[in-house]
Coordinates of C-alpha atoms in Angstrom, one line a residue:
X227 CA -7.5 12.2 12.2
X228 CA -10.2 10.4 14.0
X229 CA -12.4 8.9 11.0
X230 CA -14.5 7.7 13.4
X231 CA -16.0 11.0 14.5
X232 CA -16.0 12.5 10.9
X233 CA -17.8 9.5 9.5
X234 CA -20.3 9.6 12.4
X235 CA -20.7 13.3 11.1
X236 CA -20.9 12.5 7.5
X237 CA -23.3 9.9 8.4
X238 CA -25.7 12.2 10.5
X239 CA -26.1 14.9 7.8
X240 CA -24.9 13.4 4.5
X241 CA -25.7 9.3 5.0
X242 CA -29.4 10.1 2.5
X243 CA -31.0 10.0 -0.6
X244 CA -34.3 11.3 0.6
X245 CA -35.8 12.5 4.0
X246 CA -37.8 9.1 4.4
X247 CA -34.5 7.4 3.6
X248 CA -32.8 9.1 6.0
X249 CA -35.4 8.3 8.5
X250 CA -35.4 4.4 7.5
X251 CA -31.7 4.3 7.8
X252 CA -31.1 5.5 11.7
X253 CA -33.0 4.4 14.6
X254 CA -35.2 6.9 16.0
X255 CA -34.1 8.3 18.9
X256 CA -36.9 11.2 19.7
X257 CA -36.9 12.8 23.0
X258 CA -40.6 13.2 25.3
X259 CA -41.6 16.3 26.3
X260 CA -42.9 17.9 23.4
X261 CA -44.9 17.3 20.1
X262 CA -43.0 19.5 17.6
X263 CA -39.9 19.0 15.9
X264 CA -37.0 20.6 16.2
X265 CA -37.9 22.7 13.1
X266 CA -41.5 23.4 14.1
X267 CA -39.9 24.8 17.9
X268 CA -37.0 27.1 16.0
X269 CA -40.0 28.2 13.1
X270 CA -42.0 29.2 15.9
X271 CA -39.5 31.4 17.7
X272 CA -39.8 35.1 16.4
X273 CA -36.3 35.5 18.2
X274 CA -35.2 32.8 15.4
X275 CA -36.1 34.2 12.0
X276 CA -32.5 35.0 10.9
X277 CA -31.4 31.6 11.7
X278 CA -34.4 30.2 10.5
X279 CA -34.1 32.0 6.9
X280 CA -29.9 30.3 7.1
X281 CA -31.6 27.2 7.5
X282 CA -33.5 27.1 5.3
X283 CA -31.4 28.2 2.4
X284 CA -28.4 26.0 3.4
X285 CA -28.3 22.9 1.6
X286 CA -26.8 19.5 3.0
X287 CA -23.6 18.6 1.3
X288 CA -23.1 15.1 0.0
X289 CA -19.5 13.5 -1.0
X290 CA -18.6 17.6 -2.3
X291 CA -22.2 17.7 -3.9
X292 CA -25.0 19.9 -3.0
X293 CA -28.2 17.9 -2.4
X294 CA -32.1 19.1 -2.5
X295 CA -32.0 19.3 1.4
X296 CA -32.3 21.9 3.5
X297 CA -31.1 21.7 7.0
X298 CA -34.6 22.8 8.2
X299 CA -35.7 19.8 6.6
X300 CA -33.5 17.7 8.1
X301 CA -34.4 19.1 11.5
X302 CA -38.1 18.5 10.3
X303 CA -37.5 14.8 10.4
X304 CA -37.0 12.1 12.6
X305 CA -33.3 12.0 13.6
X306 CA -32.5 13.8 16.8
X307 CA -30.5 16.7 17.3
X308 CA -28.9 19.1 19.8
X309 CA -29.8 22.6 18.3
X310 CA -27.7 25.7 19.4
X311 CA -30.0 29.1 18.1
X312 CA -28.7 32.6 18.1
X313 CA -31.2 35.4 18.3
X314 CA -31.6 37.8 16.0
X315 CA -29.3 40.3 15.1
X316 CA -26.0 38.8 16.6
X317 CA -24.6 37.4 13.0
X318 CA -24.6 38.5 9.5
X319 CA -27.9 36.9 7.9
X320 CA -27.7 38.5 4.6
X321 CA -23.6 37.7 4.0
X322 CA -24.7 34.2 4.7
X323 CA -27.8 34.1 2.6
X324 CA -25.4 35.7 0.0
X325 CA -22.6 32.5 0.4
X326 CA -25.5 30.1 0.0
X327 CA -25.7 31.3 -3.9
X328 CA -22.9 29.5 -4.6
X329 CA -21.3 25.4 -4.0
X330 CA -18.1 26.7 -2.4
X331 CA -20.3 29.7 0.1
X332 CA -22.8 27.0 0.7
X333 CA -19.8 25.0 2.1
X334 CA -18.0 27.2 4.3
X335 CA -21.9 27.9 5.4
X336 CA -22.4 24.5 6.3
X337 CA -19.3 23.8 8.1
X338 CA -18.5 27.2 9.4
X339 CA -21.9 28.3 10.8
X340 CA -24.6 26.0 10.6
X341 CA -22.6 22.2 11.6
X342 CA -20.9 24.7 14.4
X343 CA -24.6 25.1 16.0
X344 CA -25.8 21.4 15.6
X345 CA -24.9 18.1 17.2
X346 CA -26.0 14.4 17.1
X347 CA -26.2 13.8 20.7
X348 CA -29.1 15.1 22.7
X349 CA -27.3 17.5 25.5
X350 CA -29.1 19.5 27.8
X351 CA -27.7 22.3 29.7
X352 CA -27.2 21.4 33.9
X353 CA -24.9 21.9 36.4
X354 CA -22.9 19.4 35.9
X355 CA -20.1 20.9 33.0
X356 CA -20.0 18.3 30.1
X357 CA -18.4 18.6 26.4
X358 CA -20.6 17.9 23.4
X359 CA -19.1 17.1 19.7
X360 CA -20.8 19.3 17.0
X361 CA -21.4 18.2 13.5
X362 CA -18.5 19.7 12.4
X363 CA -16.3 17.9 14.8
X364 CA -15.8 21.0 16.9
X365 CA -16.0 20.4 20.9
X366 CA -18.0 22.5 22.9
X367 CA -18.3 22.6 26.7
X368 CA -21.6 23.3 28.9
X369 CA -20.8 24.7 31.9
X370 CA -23.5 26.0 33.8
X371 CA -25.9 28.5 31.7
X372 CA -23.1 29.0 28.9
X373 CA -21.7 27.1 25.9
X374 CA -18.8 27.6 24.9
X375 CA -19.1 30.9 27.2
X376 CA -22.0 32.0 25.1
X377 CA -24.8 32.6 27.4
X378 CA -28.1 30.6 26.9
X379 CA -31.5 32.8 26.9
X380 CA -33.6 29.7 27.2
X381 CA -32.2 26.5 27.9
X382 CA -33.6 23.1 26.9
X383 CA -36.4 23.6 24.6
X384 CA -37.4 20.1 24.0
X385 CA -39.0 18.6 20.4
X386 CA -39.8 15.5 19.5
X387 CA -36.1 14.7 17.9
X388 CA -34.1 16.5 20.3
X389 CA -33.6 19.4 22.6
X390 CA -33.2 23.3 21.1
X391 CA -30.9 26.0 23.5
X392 CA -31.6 29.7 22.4
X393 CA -28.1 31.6 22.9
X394 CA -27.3 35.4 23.2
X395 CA -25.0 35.0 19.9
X396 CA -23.2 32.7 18.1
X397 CA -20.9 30.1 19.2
X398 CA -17.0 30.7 18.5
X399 CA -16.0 29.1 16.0
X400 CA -12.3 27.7 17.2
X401 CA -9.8 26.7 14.2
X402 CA -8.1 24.0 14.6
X403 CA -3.9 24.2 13.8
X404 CA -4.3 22.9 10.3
X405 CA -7.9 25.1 9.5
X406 CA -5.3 28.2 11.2
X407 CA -2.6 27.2 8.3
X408 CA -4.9 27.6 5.8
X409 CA -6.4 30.6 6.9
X410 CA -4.6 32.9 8.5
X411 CA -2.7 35.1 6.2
X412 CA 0.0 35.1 7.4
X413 CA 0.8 31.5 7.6
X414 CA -1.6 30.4 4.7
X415 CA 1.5 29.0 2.0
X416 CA 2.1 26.6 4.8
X417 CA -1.8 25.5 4.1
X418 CA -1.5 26.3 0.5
X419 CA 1.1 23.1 0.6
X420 CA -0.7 21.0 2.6
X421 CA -4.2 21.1 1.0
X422 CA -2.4 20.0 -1.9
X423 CA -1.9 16.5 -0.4
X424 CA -5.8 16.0 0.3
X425 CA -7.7 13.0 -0.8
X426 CA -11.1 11.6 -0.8
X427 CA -11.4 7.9 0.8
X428 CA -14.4 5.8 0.1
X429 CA -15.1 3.8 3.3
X430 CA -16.4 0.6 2.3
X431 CA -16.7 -0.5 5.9
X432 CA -19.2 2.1 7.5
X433 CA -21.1 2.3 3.8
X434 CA -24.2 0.8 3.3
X435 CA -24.6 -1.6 0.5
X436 CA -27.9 -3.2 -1.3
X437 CA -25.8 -6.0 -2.8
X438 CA -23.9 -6.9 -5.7
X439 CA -25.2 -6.5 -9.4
X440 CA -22.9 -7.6 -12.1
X441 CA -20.5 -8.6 -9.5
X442 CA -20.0 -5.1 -8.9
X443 CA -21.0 -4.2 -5.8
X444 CA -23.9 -1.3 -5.0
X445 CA -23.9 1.1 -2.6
X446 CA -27.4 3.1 -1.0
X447 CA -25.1 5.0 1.4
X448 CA -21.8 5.9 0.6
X449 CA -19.1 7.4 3.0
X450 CA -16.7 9.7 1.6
X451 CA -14.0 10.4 4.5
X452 CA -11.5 13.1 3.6
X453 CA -7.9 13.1 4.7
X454 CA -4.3 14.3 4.1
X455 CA -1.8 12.1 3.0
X456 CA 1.1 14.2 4.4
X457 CA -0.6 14.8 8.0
X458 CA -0.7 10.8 8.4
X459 CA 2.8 11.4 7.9
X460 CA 3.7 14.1 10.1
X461 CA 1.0 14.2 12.9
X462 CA -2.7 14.7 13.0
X463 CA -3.5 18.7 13.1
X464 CA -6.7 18.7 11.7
X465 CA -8.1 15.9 14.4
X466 CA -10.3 17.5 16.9
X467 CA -10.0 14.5 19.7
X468 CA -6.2 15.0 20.0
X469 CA -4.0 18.0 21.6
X470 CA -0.8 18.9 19.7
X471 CA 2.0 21.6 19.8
X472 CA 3.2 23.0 16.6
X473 CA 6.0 25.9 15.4
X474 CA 6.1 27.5 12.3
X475 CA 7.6 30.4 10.5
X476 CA 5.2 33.1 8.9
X477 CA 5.3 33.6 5.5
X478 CA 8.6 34.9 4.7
X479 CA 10.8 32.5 7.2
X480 CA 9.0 30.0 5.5
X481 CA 10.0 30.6 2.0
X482 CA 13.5 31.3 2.7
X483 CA 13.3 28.1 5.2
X484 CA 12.1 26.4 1.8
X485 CA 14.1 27.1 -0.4
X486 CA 17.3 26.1 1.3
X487 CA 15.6 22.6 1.7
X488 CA 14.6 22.0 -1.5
X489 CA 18.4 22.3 -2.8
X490 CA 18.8 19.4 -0.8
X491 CA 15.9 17.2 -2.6
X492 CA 17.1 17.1 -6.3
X493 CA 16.6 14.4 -7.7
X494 CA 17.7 13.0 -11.1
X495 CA 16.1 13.3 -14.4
X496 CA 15.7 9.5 -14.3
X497 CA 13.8 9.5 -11.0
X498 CA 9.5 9.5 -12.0
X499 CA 8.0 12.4 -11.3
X500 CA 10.9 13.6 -9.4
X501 CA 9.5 17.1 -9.3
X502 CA 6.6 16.0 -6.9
X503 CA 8.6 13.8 -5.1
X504 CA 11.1 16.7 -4.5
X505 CA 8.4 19.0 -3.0
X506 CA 6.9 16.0 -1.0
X507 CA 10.4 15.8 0.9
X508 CA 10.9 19.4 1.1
X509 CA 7.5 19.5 2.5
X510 CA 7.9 16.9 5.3
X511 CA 11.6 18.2 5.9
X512 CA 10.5 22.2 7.6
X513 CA 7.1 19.8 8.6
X514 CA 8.7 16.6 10.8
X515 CA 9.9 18.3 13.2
X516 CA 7.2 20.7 13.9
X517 CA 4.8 19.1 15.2
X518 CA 4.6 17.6 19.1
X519 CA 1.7 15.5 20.5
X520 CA 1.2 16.3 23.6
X521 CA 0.0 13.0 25.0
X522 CA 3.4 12.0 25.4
X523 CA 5.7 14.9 26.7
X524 CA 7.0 15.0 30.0
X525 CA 8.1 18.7 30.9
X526 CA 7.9 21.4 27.9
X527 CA 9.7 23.1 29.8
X528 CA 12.7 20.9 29.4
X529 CA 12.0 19.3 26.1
X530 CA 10.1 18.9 23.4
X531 CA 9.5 15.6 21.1
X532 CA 8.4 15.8 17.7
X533 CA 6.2 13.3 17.0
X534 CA 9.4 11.5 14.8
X535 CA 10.9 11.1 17.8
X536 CA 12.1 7.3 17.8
X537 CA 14.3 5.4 20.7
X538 CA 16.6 4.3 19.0
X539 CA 17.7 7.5 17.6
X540 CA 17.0 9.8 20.5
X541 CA 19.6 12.4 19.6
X542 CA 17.2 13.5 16.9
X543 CA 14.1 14.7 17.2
X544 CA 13.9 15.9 20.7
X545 CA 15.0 20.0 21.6
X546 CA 15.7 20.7 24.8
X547 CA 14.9 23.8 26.7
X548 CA 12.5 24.9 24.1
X549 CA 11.4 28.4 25.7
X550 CA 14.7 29.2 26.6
X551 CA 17.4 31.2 24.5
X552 CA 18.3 29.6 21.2
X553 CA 15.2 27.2 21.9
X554 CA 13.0 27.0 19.1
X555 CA 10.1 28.0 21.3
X556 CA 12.0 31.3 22.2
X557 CA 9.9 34.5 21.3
X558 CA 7.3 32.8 19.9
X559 CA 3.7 34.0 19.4
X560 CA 1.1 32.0 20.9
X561 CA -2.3 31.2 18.9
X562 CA -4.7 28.6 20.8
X563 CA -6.6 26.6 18.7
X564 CA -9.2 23.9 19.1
X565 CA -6.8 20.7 19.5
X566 CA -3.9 22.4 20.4
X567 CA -1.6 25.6 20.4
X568 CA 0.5 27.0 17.3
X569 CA 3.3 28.5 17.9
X570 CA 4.6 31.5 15.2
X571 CA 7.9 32.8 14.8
X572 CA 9.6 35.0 12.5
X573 CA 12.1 32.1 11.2
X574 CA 12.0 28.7 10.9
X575 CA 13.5 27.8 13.8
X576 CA 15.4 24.7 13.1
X577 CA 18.6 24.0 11.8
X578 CA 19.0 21.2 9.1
X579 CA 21.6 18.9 10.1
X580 CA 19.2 18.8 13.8
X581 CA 16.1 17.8 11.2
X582 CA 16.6 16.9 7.4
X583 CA 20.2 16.6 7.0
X584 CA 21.1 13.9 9.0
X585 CA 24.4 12.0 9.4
X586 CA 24.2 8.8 7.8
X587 CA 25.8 5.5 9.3
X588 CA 26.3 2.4 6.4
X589 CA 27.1 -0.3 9.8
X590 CA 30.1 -2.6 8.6
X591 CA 27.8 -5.6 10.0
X592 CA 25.2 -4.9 8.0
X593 CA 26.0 -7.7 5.2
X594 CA 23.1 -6.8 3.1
X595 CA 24.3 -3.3 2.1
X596 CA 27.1 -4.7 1.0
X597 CA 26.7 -4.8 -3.1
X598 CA 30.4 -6.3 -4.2
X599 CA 33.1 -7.8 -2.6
X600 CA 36.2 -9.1 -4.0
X601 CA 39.5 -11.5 -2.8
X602 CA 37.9 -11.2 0.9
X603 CA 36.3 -13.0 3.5
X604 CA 34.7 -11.6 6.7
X605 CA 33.0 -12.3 10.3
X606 CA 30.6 -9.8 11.8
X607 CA 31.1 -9.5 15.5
X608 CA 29.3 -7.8 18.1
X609 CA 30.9 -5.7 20.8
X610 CA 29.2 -3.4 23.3
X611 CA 31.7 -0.8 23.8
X612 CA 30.4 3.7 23.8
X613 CA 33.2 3.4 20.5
X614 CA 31.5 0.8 18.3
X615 CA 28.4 2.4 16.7
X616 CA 25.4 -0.3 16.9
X617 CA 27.8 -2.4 18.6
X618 CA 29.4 -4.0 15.8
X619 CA 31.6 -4.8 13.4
X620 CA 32.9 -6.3 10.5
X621 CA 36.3 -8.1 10.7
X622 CA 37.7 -8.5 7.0
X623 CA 40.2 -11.2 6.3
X624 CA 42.2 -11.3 2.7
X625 CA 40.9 -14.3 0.9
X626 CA 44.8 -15.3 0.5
X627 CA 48.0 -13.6 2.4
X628 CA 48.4 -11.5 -0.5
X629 CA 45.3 -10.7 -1.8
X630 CA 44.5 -6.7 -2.0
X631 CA 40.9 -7.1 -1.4
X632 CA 37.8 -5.0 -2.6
X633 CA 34.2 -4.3 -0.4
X634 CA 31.6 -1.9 -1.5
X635 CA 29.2 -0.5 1.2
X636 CA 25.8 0.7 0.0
X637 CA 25.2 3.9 1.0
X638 CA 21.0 5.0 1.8
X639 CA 19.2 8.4 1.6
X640 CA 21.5 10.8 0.7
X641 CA 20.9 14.5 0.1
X642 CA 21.8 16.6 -3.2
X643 CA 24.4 18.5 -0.3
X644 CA 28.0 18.5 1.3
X645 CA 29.0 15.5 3.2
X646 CA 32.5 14.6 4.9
X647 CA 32.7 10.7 3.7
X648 CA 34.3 8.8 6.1
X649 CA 35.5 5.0 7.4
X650 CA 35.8 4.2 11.0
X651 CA 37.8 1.6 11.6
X652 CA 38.6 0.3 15.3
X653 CA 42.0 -0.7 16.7
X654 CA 43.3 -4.2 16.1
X655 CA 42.7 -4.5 20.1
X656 CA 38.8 -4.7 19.7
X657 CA 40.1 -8.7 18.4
X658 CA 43.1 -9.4 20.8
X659 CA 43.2 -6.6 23.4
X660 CA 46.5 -8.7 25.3
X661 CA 48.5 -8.9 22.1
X662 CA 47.0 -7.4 19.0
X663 CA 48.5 -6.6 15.6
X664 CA 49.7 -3.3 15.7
X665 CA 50.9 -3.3 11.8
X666 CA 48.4 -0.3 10.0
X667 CA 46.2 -1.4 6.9
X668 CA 46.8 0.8 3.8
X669 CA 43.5 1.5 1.5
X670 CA 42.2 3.4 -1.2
X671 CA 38.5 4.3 -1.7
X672 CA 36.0 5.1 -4.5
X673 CA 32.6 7.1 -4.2
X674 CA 30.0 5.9 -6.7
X675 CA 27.3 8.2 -7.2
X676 CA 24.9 9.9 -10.1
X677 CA 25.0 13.3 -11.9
X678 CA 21.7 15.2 -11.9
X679 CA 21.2 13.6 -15.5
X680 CA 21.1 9.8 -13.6
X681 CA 24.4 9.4 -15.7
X682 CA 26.5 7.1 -13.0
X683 CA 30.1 8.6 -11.8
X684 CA 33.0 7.7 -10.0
X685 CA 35.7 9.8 -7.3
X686 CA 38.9 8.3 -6.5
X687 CA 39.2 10.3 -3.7
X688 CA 42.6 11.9 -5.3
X689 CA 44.2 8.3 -5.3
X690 CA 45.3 8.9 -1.8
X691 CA 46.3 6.0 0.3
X692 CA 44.4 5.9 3.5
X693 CA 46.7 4.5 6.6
X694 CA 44.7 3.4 9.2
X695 CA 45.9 3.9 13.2
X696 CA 45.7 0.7 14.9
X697 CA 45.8 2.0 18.1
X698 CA 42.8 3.9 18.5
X699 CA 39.4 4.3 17.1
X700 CA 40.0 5.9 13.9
X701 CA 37.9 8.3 12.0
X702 CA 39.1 8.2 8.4
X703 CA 38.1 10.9 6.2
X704 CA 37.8 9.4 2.1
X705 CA 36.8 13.0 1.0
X706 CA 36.6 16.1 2.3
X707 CA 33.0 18.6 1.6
X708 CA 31.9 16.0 -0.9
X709 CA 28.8 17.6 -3.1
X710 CA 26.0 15.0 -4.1
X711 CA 24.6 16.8 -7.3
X712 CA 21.4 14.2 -6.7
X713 CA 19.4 13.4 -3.8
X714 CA 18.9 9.4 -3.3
X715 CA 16.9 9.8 -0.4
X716 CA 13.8 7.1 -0.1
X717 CA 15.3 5.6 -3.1
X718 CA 15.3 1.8 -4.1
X719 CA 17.8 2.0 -6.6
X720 CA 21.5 1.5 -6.0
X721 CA 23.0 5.0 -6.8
X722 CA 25.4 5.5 -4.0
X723 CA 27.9 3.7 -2.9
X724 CA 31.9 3.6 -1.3
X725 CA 34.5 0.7 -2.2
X726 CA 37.6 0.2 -0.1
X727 CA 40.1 -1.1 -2.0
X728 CA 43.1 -2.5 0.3
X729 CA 46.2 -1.2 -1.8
X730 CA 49.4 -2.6 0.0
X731 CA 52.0 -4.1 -2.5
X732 CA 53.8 -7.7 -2.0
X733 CA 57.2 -6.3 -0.8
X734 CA 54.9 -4.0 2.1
X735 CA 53.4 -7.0 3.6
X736 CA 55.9 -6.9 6.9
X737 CA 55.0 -3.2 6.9
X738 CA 51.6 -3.5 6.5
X739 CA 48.6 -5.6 7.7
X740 CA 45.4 -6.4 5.6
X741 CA 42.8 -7.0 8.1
X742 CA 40.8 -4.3 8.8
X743 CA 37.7 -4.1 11.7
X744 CA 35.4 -2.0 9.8
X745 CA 32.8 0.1 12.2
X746 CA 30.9 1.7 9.8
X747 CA 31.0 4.0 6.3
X748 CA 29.8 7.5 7.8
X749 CA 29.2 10.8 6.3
X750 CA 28.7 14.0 7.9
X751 CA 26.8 16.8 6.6
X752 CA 28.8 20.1 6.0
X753 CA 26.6 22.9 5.9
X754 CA 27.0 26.6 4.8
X755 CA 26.7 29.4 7.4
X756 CA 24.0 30.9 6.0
X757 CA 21.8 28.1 6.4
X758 CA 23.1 27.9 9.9
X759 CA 21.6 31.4 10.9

């Protein structure tokens, strides 16, 4: 969102407590030609009187509150405008007169209608094409004797606080992607969850303050800016100055999309206010991935990246030959909005282990996700090698020759879903390629985790001994479709975790070697085939 615009709009109509405050606040920035204001020109039109009558009964809104002021009186004063007036009989009068009755009608009113026809900047129609910002952040162009491709009956009327254009009809009134969301029906539960994450900012910054009282301090001019704590998160669709991309399921693709994702978001009863928390992630988990700034793309044509995408995990986040067959750009409907295009398909076209459900990497260098170690001592090394995830390591020593040592790996941001839970280990080569160690290391692992009551638990991983291959990179699997019954994901507290035990007895120590080179503790998501489709 560009608070800058919105505050310079909340500031042009909102900024007041009185006309002759308003006046006193700005500078005056009147244009010559004429000795009426704006008001005075429109009033005197008889082509005008519908819009005239809207004006009139349209009040200026004020941090959600309805003020004394009319927009005709603020046209009557001395801050100047760009006016856009449709004649008569090209727009409902009466179903707007009607809305004004009420806060909510005078609202949509104002922001809809009336801020759609007004703009701060004094803009007169020429030749030369230009783009003007309306007070409801809307662009509109001038080109030639149009706006917006509305034609203009009589251009550059000029008053003494701005310029008036007289236009055939009304001018369009473009949604933008996030104003479509919440008001197409069709796509409207999308918005429904969205709005929910609205907030009201006080901007201390761009308000105006008479001083402190009480050491409290006093404001004469407050600004209110609105935003939405879950677009900061997942890209700005509501911002007028920026162009995005964005795909989404309609109503029904949506649901069913949803309620697969929020199996994964469970949280335990000891997590606060893990109900809200769980929607919040099911939320951004169908919304991360959906949402492209164009700024940055290089060829749609051959991919797309969300606006997630990060370097150092580029095999997430970017999908390749979106339009294509299986691309999730495929069939889609088209909708252009005002900063940007929405893109609507039937289902969500994602799959979660390419968005949400992620494989997750616990590095064996990583010391600090260790959390307990026991009869062991280790190095971390670095290697750059395709084989060695993040280029390292950790080489693990037994404290004495026949000590069967204990490490326990943190493990972050886990899902209430299936995972394969696994230990890479690398060949004893990656130390001594000439003449390594070729003896395997025998192990035994435990999975710490929490029920869905918080209550903490424990899987042996059916007391197998693990033998490791000390001759290749080896992927070690510690337990097979392994269900988290809680999520842990953007948790601080340790809940999960995976302790390799090294389990080789005294009379095995010729057999048997108890250094390990520990790549990482990796689990890969297993998912159903219906949430595949």
């Amino acid at each position: 969102m560009n608070y800058k615009n919105i505050i310079c709009a909340i500031c042009a109509i909102c900024g007041f407590c009185a006309c002759s405050d308003w006046d006193d606040h700005y500078e005056d920035t009147s244009v010559a030609g004429s000795d009426m204001s704006l008001w005075q020109q429109i009033k005197s039109d008889t082509r005008l009187s519908d819009f005239c009558q809207v004006l009139e009964q349209t009040k200026v809104f004020r941090m959600h509150k309805k003020t004394p002021v009319s927009y005709a009186n603020l046209l009557d004063g001395g801050q100047s405008f760009t006016v856009v007036a449709p004649v008569n009989g090209t727009f409902n009068k009466d179903s707007l007169l009607q809305l004004v009755t009420t806060n909510q009608g005078d609202s949509v009113v104002e922001r809809f209608f009336v801020l759609n026809h007004l703009s701060r900047s004094v803009s007169s129609v020429s030749p030369v094409a230009k783009s003007v910002l309306m007070l409801n952040s809307k662009h509109m162009d001038l080109v030639g004797d149009a706006i917006e491709g509305v034609k203009v009956a009589s251009p550059n009327i000029h008053a003494k606080n701005g310029v008036l254009h007289v236009t055939e009809r009304p001018l369009p009134y473009r949604y933008s992607i996030y104003e479509r969301l919440c008001n197409d029906p069709n796509l409207s539960v999308i918005g429904t969850n969205l709005r929910q994450y609205e907030e009201d900012y006080f901007d201390a910054d761009h308000s105006v303050s008479s001083g402190i009282i009480e050491g409290v301090p006093v404001y004469v001019d407050s600004v209110v800016v609105e935003y939405n704590r879950m677009l900061q998160r997942v890209g700005y669709i509501d911002a007028e100055d920026s162009t995005y991309w964005m795909v989404v399921p309609k109503a029904e693709g949506w649901k069913k999309a949803w309620d697969v994702a929020n199996k994964y978001f469970v949280y335990d009863q000891k997590v606060q206010k893990r109900d809200s928390i769980q929607k919040f992630w099911t939320n951004r988990a169908l919304l991360d991935d959906a949402i492209f700034n164009m700024t940055v793309q290089k060829s749609t044509n051959d991919s797309l990246m969300s606006v997630q995408y990060n370097r150092s995990l580029p095999e997430y986040h970017v999908f390749y030959k979106p339009f294509e067959a299986g691309g999730i750009l495929n069939g889609a409907q088209r909708v252009e909005c005002s900063n940007g295009m929405l893109f609507t398909t039937e289902e969500w076209p994602f799959l979660p282990e390419n968005t949400y459900f992620k494989e997750i990497y616990s590095e064996g260098e990583y010391a600090h996700l260790i959390t307990a170690e026991k009869d062991c001592t280790y190095n971390i090394r670095r290697l750059a090698a395709d084989s060695i995830s993040e280029g390292g390591y950790l080489h693990i020593l037994p404290r004495t020759a026949t000590a069967n040592w204990e490490l326990t790996y943190r493990v972050n941001n886990t899902l209430s879903g299936d995972y394969d839970i696994c230990a890479i280990v690398l060949p004893k080569s990656v130390d001594n390629p000439i003449n390594p160690n070729l003896k395997p290391c025998k192990f035994k692992a435990v999975v710490n985790y929490v029920d869905t009551l918080g209550n903490a638990q424990t899987f042996n991983c059916g007391n197998v001994q693990f033998k490791t291959d000390p001759e290749k990179v080896d992927t070690v699997v510690l337990a097979e479709n392994f269900h988290f019954p809680a999520c842990n994901f953007d948790q601080t507290d340790i809940k999960v975790s995976v302790k390799i035990q090294c389990s080789i007895l005294a009379r095995e120590t010729s057999s048997y070697s108890r250094e390990m080179y520990l790549d990482c503790i990796y689990l890969r998501p297993r998912t159903s085939k219906s949430e595949q489709q």
